[in-house]
Amino acid sequence: MDEKVNYWIDLSEYDLEPAEAMLQSKRFLYVGFMCHQTIEKAFKAYFTCLKSDVAPYSHSLSYLAKKGGFYELFSEEQKDFIDQIEPLNIEARYPSHKERLLKGLTESKCVEIIEKTKEIQKWIKEKL
């Protein structure tokens, strides 16, 4: 893998650790945010690898995957998860609906989010 791909993978791995720390401290809104960041950076690594180009400046997971040409490679379950986690990036930064989000982000839901994030991250790394 080249230097730019490694850069994004390293950041992706780094962002997963705070997601797990936020789970332990019960900061559930930030679990979703950091998992989004983890996946976003893995997608940017894969985009860079596939396209030999700089990844788009976007936080949209579906946009990055579609622009990179790998969205259709995901299972329906993975696509559903991408759609589910997509808004957590914005909502964590601008928590206008914080209370509503927190009701859905239980500890068990956050464990599930972390596990699915790890699965997608692993999937990307295997493709590299």
CSV table of N, CA and C in Angstrom, one decimal:
chain,number,residue,atom,x,y,z
A,1,MET,N,0.8,-1.2,0.0
A,1,MET,CA,0.0,0.0,0.0
A,1,MET,C,0.9,1.2,0.0
A,2,ASP,N,0.4,2.2,-0.7
A,2,ASP,CA,1.3,3.4,-0.7
A,2,ASP,C,1.0,4.3,0.5
A,3,GLU,N,1.8,5.3,0.6
A,3,GLU,CA,1.8,6.2,1.8
A,3,GLU,C,0.5,6.8,2.1
A,4,LYS,N,-0.2,7.3,1.1
A,4,LYS,CA,-1.5,7.9,1.3
A,4,LYS,C,-2.6,7.0,1.8
A,5,VAL,N,-2.6,5.8,1.3
A,5,VAL,CA,-3.5,4.7,1.7
A,5,VAL,C,-3.2,4.4,3.2
A,6,ASN,N,-1.9,4.2,3.5
A,6,ASN,CA,-1.5,3.9,4.9
A,6,ASN,C,-1.9,5.0,5.8
A,7,TYR,N,-1.8,6.3,5.4
A,7,TYR,CA,-2.2,7.4,6.2
A,7,TYR,C,-3.7,7.3,6.6
A,8,TRP,N,-4.6,7.0,5.6
A,8,TRP,CA,-6.0,6.9,5.9
A,8,TRP,C,-6.3,5.7,6.8
A,9,ILE,N,-5.6,4.6,6.6
A,9,ILE,CA,-5.9,3.4,7.4
A,9,ILE,C,-5.4,3.7,8.8
A,10,ASP,N,-4.3,4.3,9.0
A,10,ASP,CA,-3.8,4.6,10.3
A,10,ASP,C,-4.8,5.5,11.1
A,11,LEU,N,-5.3,6.5,10.4
A,11,LEU,CA,-6.3,7.3,11.0
A,11,LEU,C,-7.6,6.6,11.4
A,12,SER,N,-8.0,5.7,10.5
A,12,SER,CA,-9.2,4.9,10.7
A,12,SER,C,-9.0,4.0,12.0
A,13,GLU,N,-7.8,3.4,12.1
A,13,GLU,CA,-7.6,2.6,13.3
A,13,GLU,C,-7.5,3.4,14.5
A,14,TYR,N,-6.9,4.6,14.4
A,14,TYR,CA,-6.8,5.5,15.6
A,14,TYR,C,-8.2,5.9,16.1
A,15,ASP,N,-9.1,6.2,15.1
A,15,ASP,CA,-10.4,6.6,15.5
A,15,ASP,C,-11.3,5.6,16.2
A,16,LEU,N,-11.0,4.3,15.9
A,16,LEU,CA,-11.7,3.2,16.5
A,16,LEU,C,-11.5,3.2,18.0
A,17,GLU,N,-10.3,3.5,18.5
A,17,GLU,CA,-10.0,3.4,19.9
A,17,GLU,C,-10.9,4.4,20.7
A,18,PRO,N,-11.0,5.7,20.3
A,18,PRO,CA,-11.9,6.6,21.1
A,18,PRO,C,-13.4,6.1,21.0
A,19,ALA,N,-13.8,5.5,20.0
A,19,ALA,CA,-15.2,4.9,19.9
A,19,ALA,C,-15.4,3.9,21.1
A,20,GLU,N,-14.4,3.1,21.3
A,20,GLU,CA,-14.5,2.1,22.4
A,20,GLU,C,-14.4,2.8,23.7
A,21,ALA,N,-13.5,3.8,23.8
A,21,ALA,CA,-13.4,4.5,25.1
A,21,ALA,C,-14.7,5.3,25.4
A,22,MET,N,-15.4,5.8,24.4
A,22,MET,CA,-16.7,6.5,24.6
A,22,MET,C,-17.7,5.5,25.0
A,23,LEU,N,-17.7,4.3,24.5
A,23,LEU,CA,-18.6,3.3,25.0
A,23,LEU,C,-18.4,3.0,26.5
A,24,GLN,N,-17.2,2.8,26.9
A,24,GLN,CA,-16.8,2.6,28.3
A,24,GLN,C,-17.3,3.7,29.2
A,25,SER,N,-17.2,4.9,28.7
A,25,SER,CA,-17.6,6.1,29.5
A,25,SER,C,-19.1,6.5,29.3
A,26,LYS,N,-19.8,5.7,28.5
A,26,LYS,CA,-21.2,5.8,28.3
A,26,LYS,C,-21.5,7.2,27.6
A,27,ARG,N,-20.6,7.6,26.7
A,27,ARG,CA,-20.8,8.8,25.9
A,27,ARG,C,-21.3,8.3,24.5
A,28,PHE,N,-22.5,7.8,24.5
A,28,PHE,CA,-23.0,7.1,23.3
A,28,PHE,C,-23.1,7.9,22.1
A,29,LEU,N,-23.4,9.2,22.1
A,29,LEU,CA,-23.5,10.0,20.9
A,29,LEU,C,-22.1,10.0,20.2
A,30,TYR,N,-21.1,10.0,21.0
A,30,TYR,CA,-19.7,10.1,20.4
A,30,TYR,C,-19.2,8.7,19.9
A,31,VAL,N,-19.8,7.6,20.4
A,31,VAL,CA,-19.5,6.3,19.8
A,31,VAL,C,-19.9,6.3,18.4
A,32,GLY,N,-21.1,6.8,18.1
A,32,GLY,CA,-21.5,6.8,16.7
A,32,GLY,C,-20.7,7.8,15.8
A,33,PHE,N,-20.3,8.9,16.4
A,33,PHE,CA,-19.5,9.9,15.7
A,33,PHE,C,-18.1,9.3,15.3
A,34,MET,N,-17.5,8.6,16.3
A,34,MET,CA,-16.2,8.1,16.1
A,34,MET,C,-16.2,6.9,15.2
A,35,CYS,N,-17.3,6.1,15.2
A,35,CYS,CA,-17.4,5.0,14.3
A,35,CYS,C,-17.6,5.5,12.9
A,36,HIS,N,-18.4,6.6,12.7
A,36,HIS,CA,-18.5,7.2,11.4
A,36,HIS,C,-17.1,7.7,10.9
A,37,GLN,N,-16.3,8.3,11.8
A,37,GLN,CA,-15.0,8.7,11.4
A,37,GLN,C,-14.1,7.6,11.0
A,38,THR,N,-14.2,6.5,11.7
A,38,THR,CA,-13.5,5.3,11.4
A,38,THR,C,-13.8,4.8,10.0
A,39,ILE,N,-15.0,4.7,9.7
A,39,ILE,CA,-15.5,4.2,8.4
A,39,ILE,C,-15.1,5.2,7.3
A,40,GLU,N,-15.3,6.5,7.6
A,40,GLU,CA,-15.0,7.5,6.6
A,40,GLU,C,-13.5,7.4,6.1
A,41,LYS,N,-12.7,7.2,7.1
A,41,LYS,CA,-11.2,7.2,6.8
A,41,LYS,C,-10.9,5.9,6.1
A,42,ALA,N,-11.5,4.8,6.4
A,42,ALA,CA,-11.3,3.5,5.7
A,42,ALA,C,-11.8,3.7,4.3
A,43,PHE,N,-12.9,4.3,4.1
A,43,PHE,CA,-13.4,4.6,2.7
A,43,PHE,C,-12.4,5.4,1.9
A,44,LYS,N,-11.9,6.4,2.5
A,44,LYS,CA,-10.9,7.3,1.9
A,44,LYS,C,-9.7,6.5,1.5
A,45,ALA,N,-9.3,5.6,2.3
A,45,ALA,CA,-8.1,4.8,2.0
A,45,ALA,C,-8.4,3.9,0.8
A,46,TYR,N,-9.6,3.3,0.8
A,46,TYR,CA,-10.0,2.4,-0.4
A,46,TYR,C,-10.1,3.3,-1.6
A,47,PHE,N,-10.8,4.4,-1.5
A,47,PHE,CA,-10.9,5.3,-2.7
A,47,PHE,C,-9.5,5.7,-3.3
A,48,THR,N,-8.6,6.1,-2.4
A,48,THR,CA,-7.3,6.4,-2.8
A,48,THR,C,-6.6,5.2,-3.5
A,49,CYS,N,-6.8,4.1,-3.0
A,49,CYS,CA,-6.2,2.9,-3.5
A,49,CYS,C,-6.7,2.6,-4.9
A,50,LEU,N,-8.1,2.6,-5.0
A,50,LEU,CA,-8.7,2.3,-6.3
A,50,LEU,C,-8.5,3.3,-7.4
A,51,LYS,N,-8.6,4.6,-7.0
A,51,LYS,CA,-8.6,5.6,-8.0
A,51,LYS,C,-7.2,6.3,-8.2
A,52,SER,N,-6.3,5.9,-7.3
A,52,SER,CA,-4.9,6.6,-7.4
A,52,SER,C,-5.1,8.1,-7.4
A,53,ASP,N,-6.0,8.6,-6.6
A,53,ASP,CA,-6.3,10.0,-6.6
A,53,ASP,C,-6.7,10.4,-5.1
A,54,VAL,N,-6.7,11.7,-4.9
A,54,VAL,CA,-7.0,12.2,-3.6
A,54,VAL,C,-8.5,12.0,-3.3
A,55,ALA,N,-8.9,11.5,-2.2
A,55,ALA,CA,-10.3,11.2,-1.8
A,55,ALA,C,-11.0,12.5,-1.7
A,56,PRO,N,-12.3,12.5,-2.1
A,56,PRO,CA,-13.1,13.8,-2.1
A,56,PRO,C,-13.2,14.3,-0.6
A,57,TYR,N,-13.3,15.6,-0.5
A,57,TYR,CA,-13.5,16.2,0.8
A,57,TYR,C,-15.0,16.1,1.1
A,58,SER,N,-15.3,15.0,1.7
A,58,SER,CA,-16.8,14.8,2.0
A,58,SER,C,-16.8,13.9,3.2
A,59,HIS,N,-17.9,14.1,4.0
A,59,HIS,CA,-18.1,13.2,5.2
A,59,HIS,C,-19.2,12.2,4.9
A,60,SER,N,-19.8,12.3,3.7
A,60,SER,CA,-20.8,11.3,3.3
A,60,SER,C,-20.3,10.0,2.9
A,61,LEU,N,-20.6,9.0,3.7
A,61,LEU,CA,-20.1,7.6,3.5
A,61,LEU,C,-20.6,7.1,2.2
A,62,SER,N,-21.9,7.2,1.9
A,62,SER,CA,-22.5,6.7,0.7
A,62,SER,C,-21.9,7.4,-0.5
A,63,TYR,N,-21.7,8.7,-0.4
A,63,TYR,CA,-21.0,9.4,-1.5
A,63,TYR,C,-19.6,8.9,-1.8
A,64,LEU,N,-18.8,8.8,-0.8
A,64,LEU,CA,-17.5,8.3,-0.9
A,64,LEU,C,-17.4,6.9,-1.6
A,65,ALA,N,-18.3,6.0,-1.1
A,65,ALA,CA,-18.3,4.7,-1.6
A,65,ALA,C,-18.8,4.6,-3.1
A,66,LYS,N,-19.8,5.4,-3.4
A,66,LYS,CA,-20.3,5.5,-4.7
A,66,LYS,C,-19.3,6.1,-5.7
A,67,LYS,N,-18.7,7.2,-5.3
A,67,LYS,CA,-17.7,7.9,-6.1
A,67,LYS,C,-16.5,7.0,-6.3
A,68,GLY,N,-16.2,6.2,-5.3
A,68,GLY,CA,-15.0,5.3,-5.4
A,68,GLY,C,-15.3,4.0,-6.2
A,69,GLY,N,-16.6,3.8,-6.4
A,69,GLY,CA,-17.0,2.7,-7.2
A,69,GLY,C,-17.1,1.4,-6.4
A,70,PHE,N,-17.2,1.4,-5.1
A,70,PHE,CA,-17.3,0.2,-4.3
A,70,PHE,C,-18.6,0.1,-3.5
A,71,TYR,N,-19.5,1.0,-3.7
A,71,TYR,CA,-20.8,0.9,-2.9
A,71,TYR,C,-21.5,-0.4,-3.2
A,72,GLU,N,-21.5,-0.7,-4.5
A,72,GLU,CA,-22.3,-1.9,-5.0
A,72,GLU,C,-21.7,-3.2,-4.5
A,73,LEU,N,-20.5,-3.2,-4.0
A,73,LEU,CA,-19.8,-4.4,-3.5
A,73,LEU,C,-20.3,-4.7,-2.1
A,74,PHE,N,-20.9,-3.8,-1.4
A,74,PHE,CA,-21.4,-4.0,-0.1
A,74,PHE,C,-22.7,-4.9,-0.1
A,75,SER,N,-22.9,-5.6,1.0
A,75,SER,CA,-24.2,-6.4,1.2
A,75,SER,C,-25.3,-5.4,1.5
A,76,GLU,N,-26.5,-5.8,1.4
A,76,GLU,CA,-27.6,-4.9,1.8
A,76,GLU,C,-27.5,-4.5,3.3
A,77,GLU,N,-27.1,-5.5,4.1
A,77,GLU,CA,-26.9,-5.2,5.5
A,77,GLU,C,-25.9,-4.1,5.7
A,78,GLN,N,-24.8,-4.2,5.0
A,78,GLN,CA,-23.7,-3.1,5.1
A,78,GLN,C,-24.2,-1.8,4.6
A,79,LYS,N,-25.0,-1.8,3.5
A,79,LYS,CA,-25.6,-0.5,3.0
A,79,LYS,C,-26.5,0.1,4.0
A,80,ASP,N,-27.3,-0.8,4.6
A,80,ASP,CA,-28.3,-0.3,5.7
A,80,ASP,C,-27.5,0.3,6.8
A,81,PHE,N,-26.4,-0.3,7.2
A,81,PHE,CA,-25.6,0.2,8.3
A,81,PHE,C,-25.0,1.6,8.0
A,82,ILE,N,-24.5,1.7,6.7
A,82,ILE,CA,-23.9,2.9,6.3
A,82,ILE,C,-25.0,4.0,6.4
A,83,ASP,N,-26.2,3.7,5.9
A,83,ASP,CA,-27.3,4.7,6.0
A,83,ASP,C,-27.6,5.1,7.4
A,84,GLN,N,-27.5,4.1,8.3
A,84,GLN,CA,-27.9,4.3,9.7
A,84,GLN,C,-26.8,5.2,10.4
A,85,ILE,N,-25.6,5.0,10.1
A,85,ILE,CA,-24.5,5.7,10.8
A,85,ILE,C,-24.2,7.1,10.2
A,86,GLU,N,-24.6,7.2,8.9
A,86,GLU,CA,-24.3,8.5,8.2
A,86,GLU,C,-24.7,9.8,9.0
A,87,PRO,N,-25.9,9.9,9.5
A,87,PRO,CA,-26.3,11.1,10.2
A,87,PRO,C,-25.6,11.3,11.5
A,88,LEU,N,-25.0,10.3,12.1
A,88,LEU,CA,-24.3,10.5,13.4
A,88,LEU,C,-23.1,11.4,13.3
A,89,ASN,N,-22.5,11.6,12.2
A,89,ASN,CA,-21.4,12.5,12.0
A,89,ASN,C,-21.9,13.9,12.3
A,90,ILE,N,-22.9,14.3,11.6
A,90,ILE,CA,-23.5,15.7,11.7
A,90,ILE,C,-24.1,15.9,13.1
A,91,GLU,N,-24.9,14.9,13.5
A,91,GLU,CA,-25.7,15.1,14.7
A,91,GLU,C,-24.8,15.2,16.0
A,92,ALA,N,-23.6,14.5,15.9
A,92,ALA,CA,-22.7,14.6,17.0
A,92,ALA,C,-22.1,16.0,17.1
A,93,ARG,N,-21.8,16.6,15.9
A,93,ARG,CA,-21.2,17.9,15.8
A,93,ARG,C,-22.2,19.0,16.2
A,94,TYR,N,-23.5,18.8,15.7
A,94,TYR,CA,-24.5,19.8,15.9
A,94,TYR,C,-25.7,19.1,16.4
A,95,PRO,N,-25.7,18.8,17.7
A,95,PRO,CA,-26.7,17.9,18.3
A,95,PRO,C,-28.1,18.6,18.5
A,96,SER,N,-28.7,19.0,17.4
A,96,SER,CA,-30.0,19.6,17.5
A,96,SER,C,-31.1,18.6,17.9
A,97,HIS,N,-30.9,17.4,17.7
A,97,HIS,CA,-31.8,16.3,18.1
A,97,HIS,C,-31.2,15.4,19.1
A,98,LYS,N,-30.4,15.9,19.9
A,98,LYS,CA,-29.5,15.1,20.8
A,98,LYS,C,-30.4,14.1,21.7
A,99,GLU,N,-31.5,14.6,22.2
A,99,GLU,CA,-32.3,13.7,23.1
A,99,GLU,C,-32.9,12.6,22.3
A,100,ARG,N,-33.4,12.8,21.1
A,100,ARG,CA,-34.0,11.8,20.3
A,100,ARG,C,-32.9,10.8,19.9
A,101,LEU,N,-31.7,11.2,19.5
A,101,LEU,CA,-30.6,10.3,19.2
A,101,LEU,C,-30.2,9.5,20.4
A,102,LEU,N,-30.1,10.1,21.5
A,102,LEU,CA,-29.6,9.4,22.7
A,102,LEU,C,-30.6,8.2,23.1
A,103,LYS,N,-31.9,8.4,22.8
A,103,LYS,CA,-32.8,7.3,23.1
A,103,LYS,C,-32.5,6.1,22.3
A,104,GLY,N,-32.1,6.3,21.1
A,104,GLY,CA,-31.8,5.2,20.2
A,104,GLY,C,-30.4,4.6,20.4
A,105,LEU,N,-29.5,5.4,21.0
A,105,LEU,CA,-28.1,4.9,21.2
A,105,LEU,C,-27.9,4.4,22.6
A,106,THR,N,-28.5,3.2,22.8
A,106,THR,CA,-28.3,2.5,24.0
A,106,THR,C,-26.9,1.8,24.1
A,107,GLU,N,-26.5,1.3,25.2
A,107,GLU,CA,-25.2,0.6,25.3
A,107,GLU,C,-25.2,-0.6,24.3
A,108,SER,N,-26.2,-1.4,24.3
A,108,SER,CA,-26.2,-2.5,23.4
A,108,SER,C,-26.2,-2.1,21.9
A,109,LYS,N,-26.9,-1.0,21.6
A,109,LYS,CA,-26.8,-0.5,20.2
A,109,LYS,C,-25.4,0.0,19.9
A,110,CYS,N,-24.8,0.6,20.8
A,110,CYS,CA,-23.4,1.1,20.5
A,110,CYS,C,-22.4,0.0,20.4
A,111,VAL,N,-22.6,-1.1,21.1
A,111,VAL,CA,-21.8,-2.3,21.0
A,111,VAL,C,-21.9,-2.8,19.6
A,112,GLU,N,-23.2,-2.9,19.1
A,112,GLU,CA,-23.5,-3.3,17.8
A,112,GLU,C,-22.9,-2.4,16.7
A,113,ILE,N,-22.9,-1.1,16.9
A,113,ILE,CA,-22.3,-0.2,16.0
A,113,ILE,C,-20.8,-0.4,15.9
A,114,ILE,N,-20.2,-0.6,17.0
A,114,ILE,CA,-18.7,-0.8,17.0
A,114,ILE,C,-18.4,-2.1,16.3
A,115,GLU,N,-19.2,-3.1,16.5
A,115,GLU,CA,-18.9,-4.4,15.9
A,115,GLU,C,-19.1,-4.3,14.3
A,116,LYS,N,-20.1,-3.6,13.9
A,116,LYS,CA,-20.3,-3.5,12.5
A,116,LYS,C,-19.3,-2.6,11.8
A,117,THR,N,-18.8,-1.6,12.6
A,117,THR,CA,-17.8,-0.7,12.1
A,117,THR,C,-16.5,-1.5,11.9
A,118,LYS,N,-16.2,-2.4,12.9
A,118,LYS,CA,-15.0,-3.2,12.8
A,118,LYS,C,-15.1,-4.1,11.5
A,119,GLU,N,-16.3,-4.7,11.3
A,119,GLU,CA,-16.5,-5.5,10.1
A,119,GLU,C,-16.2,-4.8,8.8
A,120,ILE,N,-16.8,-3.6,8.7
A,120,ILE,CA,-16.5,-2.8,7.5
A,120,ILE,C,-15.1,-2.4,7.4
A,121,GLN,N,-14.5,-2.0,8.5
A,121,GLN,CA,-13.0,-1.7,8.4
A,121,GLN,C,-12.2,-2.9,8.0
A,122,LYS,N,-12.5,-4.0,8.5
A,122,LYS,CA,-11.8,-5.3,8.2
A,122,LYS,C,-12.0,-5.6,6.7
A,123,TRP,N,-13.2,-5.4,6.2
A,123,TRP,CA,-13.6,-5.7,4.8
A,123,TRP,C,-12.7,-4.8,3.9
A,124,ILE,N,-12.6,-3.5,4.2
A,124,ILE,CA,-11.8,-2.6,3.4
A,124,ILE,C,-10.4,-3.0,3.5
A,125,LYS,N,-9.9,-3.3,4.7
A,125,LYS,CA,-8.4,-3.7,4.8
A,125,LYS,C,-8.1,-4.9,4.0
A,126,GLU,N,-9.0,-5.9,4.0
A,126,GLU,CA,-8.8,-7.1,3.2
A,126,GLU,C,-8.8,-6.8,1.7
A,127,LYS,N,-9.5,-5.8,1.2
A,127,LYS,CA,-9.5,-5.4,-0.2
A,127,LYS,C,-8.2,-4.7,-0.6
A,128,LEU,N,-7.6,-4.1,0.4
A,128,LEU,CA,-6.3,-3.3,0.1
A,128,LEU,C,-5.2,-4.3,-0.1
